mmCIF file of C-alpha atoms in Angstrom:
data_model
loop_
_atom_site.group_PDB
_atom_site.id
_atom_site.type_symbol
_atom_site.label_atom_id
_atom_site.label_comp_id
_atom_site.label_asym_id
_atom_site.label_seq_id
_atom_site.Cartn_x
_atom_site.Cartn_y
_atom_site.Cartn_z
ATOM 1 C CA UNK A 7 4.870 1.398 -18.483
ATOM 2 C CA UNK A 8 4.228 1.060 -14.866
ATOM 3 C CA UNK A 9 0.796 1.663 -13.523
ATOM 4 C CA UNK A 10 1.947 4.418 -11.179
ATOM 5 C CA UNK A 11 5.047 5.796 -11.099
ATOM 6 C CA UNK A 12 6.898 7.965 -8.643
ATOM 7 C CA UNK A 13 9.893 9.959 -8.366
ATOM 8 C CA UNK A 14 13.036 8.155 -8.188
ATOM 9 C CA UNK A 15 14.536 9.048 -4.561
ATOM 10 C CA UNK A 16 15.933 9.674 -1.780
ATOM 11 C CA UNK A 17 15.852 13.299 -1.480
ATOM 12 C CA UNK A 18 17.764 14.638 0.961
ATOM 13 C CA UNK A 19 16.844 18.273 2.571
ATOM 14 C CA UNK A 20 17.507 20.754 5.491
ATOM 15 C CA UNK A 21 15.103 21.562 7.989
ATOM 16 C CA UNK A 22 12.638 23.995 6.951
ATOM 17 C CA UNK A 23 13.080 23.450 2.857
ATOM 18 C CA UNK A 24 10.392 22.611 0.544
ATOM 19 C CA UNK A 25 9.601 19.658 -1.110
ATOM 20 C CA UNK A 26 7.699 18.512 -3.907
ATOM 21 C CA UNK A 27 7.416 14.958 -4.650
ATOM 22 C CA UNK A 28 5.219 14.038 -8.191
ATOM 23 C CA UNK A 29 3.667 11.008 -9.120
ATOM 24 C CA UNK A 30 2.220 9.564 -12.651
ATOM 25 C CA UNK A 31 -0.857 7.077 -13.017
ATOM 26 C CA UNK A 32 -1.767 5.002 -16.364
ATOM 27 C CA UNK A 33 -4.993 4.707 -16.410
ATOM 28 C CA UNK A 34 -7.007 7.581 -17.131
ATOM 29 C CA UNK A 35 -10.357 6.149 -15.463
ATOM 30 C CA UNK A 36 -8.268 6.179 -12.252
ATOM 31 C CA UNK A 37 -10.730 7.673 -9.723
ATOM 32 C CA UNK A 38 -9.538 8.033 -6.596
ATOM 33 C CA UNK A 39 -5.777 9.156 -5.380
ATOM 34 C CA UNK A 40 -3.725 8.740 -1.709
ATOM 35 C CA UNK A 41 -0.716 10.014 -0.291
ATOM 36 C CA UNK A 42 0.663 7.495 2.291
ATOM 37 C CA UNK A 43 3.723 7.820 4.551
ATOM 38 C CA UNK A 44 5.264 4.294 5.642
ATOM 39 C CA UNK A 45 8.003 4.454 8.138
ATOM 40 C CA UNK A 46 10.799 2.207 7.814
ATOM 41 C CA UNK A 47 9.555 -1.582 8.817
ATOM 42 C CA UNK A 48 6.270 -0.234 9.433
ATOM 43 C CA UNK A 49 2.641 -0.307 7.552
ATOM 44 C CA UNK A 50 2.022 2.428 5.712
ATOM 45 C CA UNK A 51 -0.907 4.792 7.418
ATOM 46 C CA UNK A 52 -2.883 7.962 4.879
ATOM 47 C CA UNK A 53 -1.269 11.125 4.760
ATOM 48 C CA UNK A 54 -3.862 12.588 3.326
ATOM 49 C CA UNK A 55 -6.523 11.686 -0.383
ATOM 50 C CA UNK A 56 -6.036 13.743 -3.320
ATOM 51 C CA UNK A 57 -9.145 15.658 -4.714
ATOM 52 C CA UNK A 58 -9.641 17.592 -7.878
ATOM 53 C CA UNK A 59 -9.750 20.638 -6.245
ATOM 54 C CA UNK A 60 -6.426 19.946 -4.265
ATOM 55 C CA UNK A 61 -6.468 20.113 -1.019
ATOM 56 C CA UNK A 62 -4.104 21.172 1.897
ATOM 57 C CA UNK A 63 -3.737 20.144 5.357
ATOM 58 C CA UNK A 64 -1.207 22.191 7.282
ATOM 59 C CA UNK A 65 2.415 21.572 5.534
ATOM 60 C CA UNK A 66 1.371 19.273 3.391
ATOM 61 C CA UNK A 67 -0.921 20.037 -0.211
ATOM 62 C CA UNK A 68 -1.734 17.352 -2.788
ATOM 63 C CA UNK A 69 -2.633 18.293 -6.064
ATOM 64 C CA UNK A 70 -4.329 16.158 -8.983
ATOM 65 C CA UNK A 71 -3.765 17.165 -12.617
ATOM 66 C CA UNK A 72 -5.993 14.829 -14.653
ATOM 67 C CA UNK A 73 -5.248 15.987 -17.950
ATOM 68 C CA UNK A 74 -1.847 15.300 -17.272
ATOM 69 C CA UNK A 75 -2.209 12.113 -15.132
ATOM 70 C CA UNK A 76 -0.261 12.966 -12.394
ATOM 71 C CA UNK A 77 -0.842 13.750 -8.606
ATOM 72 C CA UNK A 78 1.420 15.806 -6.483
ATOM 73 C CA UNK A 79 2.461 15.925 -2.545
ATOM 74 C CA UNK A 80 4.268 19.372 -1.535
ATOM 75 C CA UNK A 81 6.053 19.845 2.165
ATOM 76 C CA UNK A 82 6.313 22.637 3.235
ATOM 77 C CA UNK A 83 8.610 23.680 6.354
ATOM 78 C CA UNK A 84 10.181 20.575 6.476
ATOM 79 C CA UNK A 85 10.863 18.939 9.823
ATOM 80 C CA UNK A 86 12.981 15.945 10.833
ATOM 81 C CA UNK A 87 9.946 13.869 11.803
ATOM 82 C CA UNK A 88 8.697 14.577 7.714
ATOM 83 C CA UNK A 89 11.496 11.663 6.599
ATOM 84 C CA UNK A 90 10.134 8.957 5.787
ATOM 85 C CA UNK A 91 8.952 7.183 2.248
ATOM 86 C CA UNK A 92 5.765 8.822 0.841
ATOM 87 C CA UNK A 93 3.770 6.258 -1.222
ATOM 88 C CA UNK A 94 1.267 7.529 -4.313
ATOM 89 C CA UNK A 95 -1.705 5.162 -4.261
ATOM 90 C CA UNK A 96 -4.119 5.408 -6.942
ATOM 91 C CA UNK A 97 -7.741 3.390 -7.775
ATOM 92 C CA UNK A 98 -7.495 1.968 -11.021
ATOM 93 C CA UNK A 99 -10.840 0.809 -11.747
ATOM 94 C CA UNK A 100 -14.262 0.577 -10.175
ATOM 95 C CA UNK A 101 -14.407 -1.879 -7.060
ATOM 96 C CA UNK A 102 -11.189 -0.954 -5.606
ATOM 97 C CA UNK A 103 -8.303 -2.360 -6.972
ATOM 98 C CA UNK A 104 -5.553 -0.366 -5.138
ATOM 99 C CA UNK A 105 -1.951 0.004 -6.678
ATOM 100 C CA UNK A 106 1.085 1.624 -5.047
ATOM 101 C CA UNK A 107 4.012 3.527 -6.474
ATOM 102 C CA UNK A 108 7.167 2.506 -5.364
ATOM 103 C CA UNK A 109 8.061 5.407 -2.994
ATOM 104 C CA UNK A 110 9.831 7.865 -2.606
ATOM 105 C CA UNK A 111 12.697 8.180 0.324
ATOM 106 C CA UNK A 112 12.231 12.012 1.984
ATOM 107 C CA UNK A 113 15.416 12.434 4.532
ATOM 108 C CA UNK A 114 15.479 15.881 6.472
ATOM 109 C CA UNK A 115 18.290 16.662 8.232
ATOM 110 C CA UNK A 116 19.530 19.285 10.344
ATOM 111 C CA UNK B 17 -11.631 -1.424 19.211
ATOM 112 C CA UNK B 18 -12.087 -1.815 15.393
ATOM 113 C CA UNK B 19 -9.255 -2.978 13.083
ATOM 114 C CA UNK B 20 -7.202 -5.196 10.930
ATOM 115 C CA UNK B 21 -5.156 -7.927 12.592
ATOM 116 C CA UNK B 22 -2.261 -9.460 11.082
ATOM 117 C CA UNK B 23 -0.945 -12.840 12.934
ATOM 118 C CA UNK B 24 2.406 -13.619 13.288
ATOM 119 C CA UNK B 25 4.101 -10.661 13.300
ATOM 120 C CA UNK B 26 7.142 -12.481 12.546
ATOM 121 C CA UNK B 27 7.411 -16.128 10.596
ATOM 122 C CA UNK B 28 10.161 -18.504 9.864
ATOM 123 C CA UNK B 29 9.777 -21.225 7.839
ATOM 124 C CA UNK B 30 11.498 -23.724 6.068
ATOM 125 C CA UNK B 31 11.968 -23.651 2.502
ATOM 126 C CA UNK B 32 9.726 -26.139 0.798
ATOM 127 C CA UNK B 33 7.035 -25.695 3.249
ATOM 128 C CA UNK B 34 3.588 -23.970 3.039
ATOM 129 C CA UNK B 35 2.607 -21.107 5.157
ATOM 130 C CA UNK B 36 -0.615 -19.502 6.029
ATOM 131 C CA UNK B 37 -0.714 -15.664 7.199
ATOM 132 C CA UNK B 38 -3.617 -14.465 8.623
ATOM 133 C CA UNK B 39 -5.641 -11.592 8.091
ATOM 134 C CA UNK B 40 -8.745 -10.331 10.025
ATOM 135 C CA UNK B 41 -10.507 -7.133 10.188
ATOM 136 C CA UNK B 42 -13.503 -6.076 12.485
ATOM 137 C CA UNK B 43 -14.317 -2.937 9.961
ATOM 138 C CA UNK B 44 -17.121 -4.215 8.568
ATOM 139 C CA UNK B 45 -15.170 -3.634 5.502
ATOM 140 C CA UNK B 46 -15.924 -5.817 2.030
ATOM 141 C CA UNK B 47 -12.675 -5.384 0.501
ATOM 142 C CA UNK B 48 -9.198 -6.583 1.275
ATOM 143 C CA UNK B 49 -5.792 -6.900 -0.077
ATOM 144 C CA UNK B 50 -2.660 -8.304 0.206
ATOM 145 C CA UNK B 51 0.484 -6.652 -0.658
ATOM 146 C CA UNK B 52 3.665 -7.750 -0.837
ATOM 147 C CA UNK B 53 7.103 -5.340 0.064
ATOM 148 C CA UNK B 54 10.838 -6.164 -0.199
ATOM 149 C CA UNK B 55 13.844 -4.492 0.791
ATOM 150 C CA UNK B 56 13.996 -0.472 -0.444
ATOM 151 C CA UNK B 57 10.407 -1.766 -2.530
ATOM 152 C CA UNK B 58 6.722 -0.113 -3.105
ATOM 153 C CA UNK B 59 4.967 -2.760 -2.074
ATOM 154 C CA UNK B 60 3.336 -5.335 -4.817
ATOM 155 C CA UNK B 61 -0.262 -6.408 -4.930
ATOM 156 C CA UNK B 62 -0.413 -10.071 -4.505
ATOM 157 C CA UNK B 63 -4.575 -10.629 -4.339
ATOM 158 C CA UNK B 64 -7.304 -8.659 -3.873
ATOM 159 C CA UNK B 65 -10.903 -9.523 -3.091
ATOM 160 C CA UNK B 66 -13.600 -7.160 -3.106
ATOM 161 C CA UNK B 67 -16.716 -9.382 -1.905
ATOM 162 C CA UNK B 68 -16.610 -12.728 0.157
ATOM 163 C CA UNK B 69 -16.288 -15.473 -1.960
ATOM 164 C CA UNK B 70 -14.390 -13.439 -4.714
ATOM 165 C CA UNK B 71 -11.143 -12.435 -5.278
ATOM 166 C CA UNK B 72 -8.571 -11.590 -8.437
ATOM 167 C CA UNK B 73 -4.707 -11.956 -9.197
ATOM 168 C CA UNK B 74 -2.796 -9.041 -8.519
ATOM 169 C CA UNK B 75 0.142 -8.519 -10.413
ATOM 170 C CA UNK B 76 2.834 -11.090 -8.392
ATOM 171 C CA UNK B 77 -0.041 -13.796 -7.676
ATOM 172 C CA UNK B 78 1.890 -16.687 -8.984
ATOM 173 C CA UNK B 79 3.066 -18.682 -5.667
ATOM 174 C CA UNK B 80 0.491 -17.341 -3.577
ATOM 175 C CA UNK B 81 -3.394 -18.629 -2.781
ATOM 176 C CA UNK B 82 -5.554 -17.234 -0.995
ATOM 177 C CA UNK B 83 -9.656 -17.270 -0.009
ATOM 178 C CA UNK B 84 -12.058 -15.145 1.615
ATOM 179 C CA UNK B 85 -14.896 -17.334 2.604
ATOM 180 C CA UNK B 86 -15.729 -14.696 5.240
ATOM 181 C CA UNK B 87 -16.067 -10.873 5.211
ATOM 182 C CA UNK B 88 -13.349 -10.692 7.856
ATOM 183 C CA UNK B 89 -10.728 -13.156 7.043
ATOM 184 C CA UNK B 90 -8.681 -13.294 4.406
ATOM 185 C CA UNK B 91 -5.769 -15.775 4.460
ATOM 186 C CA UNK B 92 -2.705 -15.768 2.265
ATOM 187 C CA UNK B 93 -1.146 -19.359 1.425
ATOM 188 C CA UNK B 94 2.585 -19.020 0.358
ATOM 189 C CA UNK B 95 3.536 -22.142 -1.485
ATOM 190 C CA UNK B 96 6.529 -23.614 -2.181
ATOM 191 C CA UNK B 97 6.139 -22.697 -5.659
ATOM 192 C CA UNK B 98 6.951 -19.239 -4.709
ATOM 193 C CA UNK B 99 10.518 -18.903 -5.493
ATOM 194 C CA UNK B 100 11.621 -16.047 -3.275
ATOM 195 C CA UNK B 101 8.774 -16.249 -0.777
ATOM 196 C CA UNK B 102 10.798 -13.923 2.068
ATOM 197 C CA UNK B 103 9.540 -10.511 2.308
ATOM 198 C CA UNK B 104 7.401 -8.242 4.447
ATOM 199 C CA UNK B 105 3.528 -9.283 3.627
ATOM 200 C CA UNK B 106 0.927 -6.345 4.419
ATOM 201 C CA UNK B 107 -2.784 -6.858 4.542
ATOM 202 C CA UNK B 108 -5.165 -3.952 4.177
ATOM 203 C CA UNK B 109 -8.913 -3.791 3.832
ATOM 204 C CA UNK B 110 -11.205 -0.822 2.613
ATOM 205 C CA UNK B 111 -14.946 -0.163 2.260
ATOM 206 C CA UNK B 112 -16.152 -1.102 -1.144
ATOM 207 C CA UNK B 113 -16.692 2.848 -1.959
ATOM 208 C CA UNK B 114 -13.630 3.658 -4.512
ATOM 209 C CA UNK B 115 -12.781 6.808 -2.320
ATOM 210 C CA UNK B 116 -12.190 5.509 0.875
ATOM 211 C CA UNK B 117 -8.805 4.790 2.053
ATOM 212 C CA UNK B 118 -7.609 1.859 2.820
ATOM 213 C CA UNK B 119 -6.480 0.719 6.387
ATOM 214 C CA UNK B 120 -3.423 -1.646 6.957
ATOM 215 C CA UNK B 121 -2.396 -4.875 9.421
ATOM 216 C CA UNK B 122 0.798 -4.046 11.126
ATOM 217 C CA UNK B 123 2.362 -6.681 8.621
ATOM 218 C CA UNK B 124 3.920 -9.936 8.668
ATOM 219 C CA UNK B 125 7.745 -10.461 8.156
ATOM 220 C CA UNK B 126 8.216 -14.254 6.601
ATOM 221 C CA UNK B 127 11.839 -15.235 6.413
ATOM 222 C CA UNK B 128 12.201 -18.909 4.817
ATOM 223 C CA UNK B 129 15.686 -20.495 5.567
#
C-alpha cells in the first residue's frame, strides 16, 4: 500500500461545479497534512494545511478525518484558473519527512 | 529577498556522466528535500535531510548522493548508476517544526542524451 494515496484523475468540470478531491495516508502517527496546487512544469506552491478542525479559505475547505485516515480538498464555484493538479502532502513521522500523493488532474472548462 | 534557489534551471548531460544540481535556501530553514517528478507523476522523494550533516534515503535514493555540509546547501549528485536519470528534480526546504509547510526551488529539468 502506498503511503498516500489520491484519487485517480483527471476530472473534468464546468465552470461553477463542485469538486471534491479525497486523499488516504498510511500511517496513523501522520501529524501534519497539505494541499498543494502545482501547475503544469511548475513547483508546486501550498494551497492551504489541513487541521483537525477543517478549515476553509474562500472556495476551497480541507477536511481531516483521522479515524478514517483520509484528508479532503472541496472547490467550490469552480473557475477556469482552479485546473491544475492538486497534490495531498502528508508528515509521516516526527522531523519532517514529507511524502506526496501522486495528484490529481482538476480541468474546468467552460 | 528570502528563498530557495535551484541552479540550472535546465541541464543536459550526457549519459554516463555525473551531474551536480544545486540547491540553496536563505530561510534559515534546517530541513530540505529533494524530490523527484516525471511525466503525468507525484513527485518521488529522493533524500531528505533534516539537520546539517544528516540526511536519509527517500524512497528512489538508489542513483542519487547527496550532502548537506551546510544549513543552506544541499546538492544532489546524479550518477551514472541511475538508470533513467531524466526527469524534473525539485528541491524544497521547511523549518524543522512538523507543521510548517514546505517551500519549493523553481526546479531543475535534467535531460541526459
Amino acid at each position: 500500500r502506498k503511503e498516500v494515496e489520491q484519487d485517480p484523475g483527471p476530472f473534468n468540470v464546468p465552470e461553477g461545479a463542485t469538486v471534491a478531491f479525497n486523499c488516504t495516508y498510511s500511517n496513523s502517527a501522520s501529524q501534519s497534512f497539505f494541499w498543494y496546487r502545482q501547475d503544469c512544469r511548475k513547483e508546486p506552491k501550498l494551497l492551504m494545511s489541513v487541521y483537525s478542525s477543517g478549515n476553509e479559505d474562500g472556495r476551497f475547505t480541507a477536511q481531516l478525518n483521522r479515524a478514517s485516515q483520509y484528508i479532503s480538498l472541496l472547490i467550490r464555484d469552480s473557475k477556469l484558473s482552479d485546473s491544475a493538479t492538486y497534490l495531498c502532502v502528508v508528515n509521516l513521522e516526527y522531523g519532517n519527512k514529507l511524502v506526496f500523493g501522486a495528484g490529481t488532474i482538476l480541468r474546468v472548462k467552460s | 529577498d528570502g528563498g530557495i534557489t535551484q541552479s540550472p534551471k535546465y541541464l543536459f548531460r550526457k549519459e554516463g556522466q555525473n551531474v551536480t544540481l544545486s540547491c540553496e535556501q536563505n530561510l534559515n530553514h534546517d530541513a530540505m528535500y529533494w524530490y523527484r517528478q516525471d511525466p503525468g507523476q507525484g513527485l518521488r522523494l529522493i533524500y531528505y535531510s533534516q539537520i546539517v550533516n544528516d540526511f536519509q534515503k527517500g524512497d528512489i535514493a538508489e542513483g542519487y548522493s547527496v550532502s548537506r555540509e551546510k544549513k543552506e546547501s544541499f546538492p544532489l549528485t546524479v550518477t551514472s548508476a541511475q538508470k533513467n536519470p531524466t526527469a524534473f528534480y525539485l528541491c524544497a526546504s521547511s523549518p524543522r517544526d512538523e507543521n510548517t509547510e514546505a517551500f519549493f526551488g523553481q526546479g531543475t529539468r535534467l535531460t541526459v542524451v
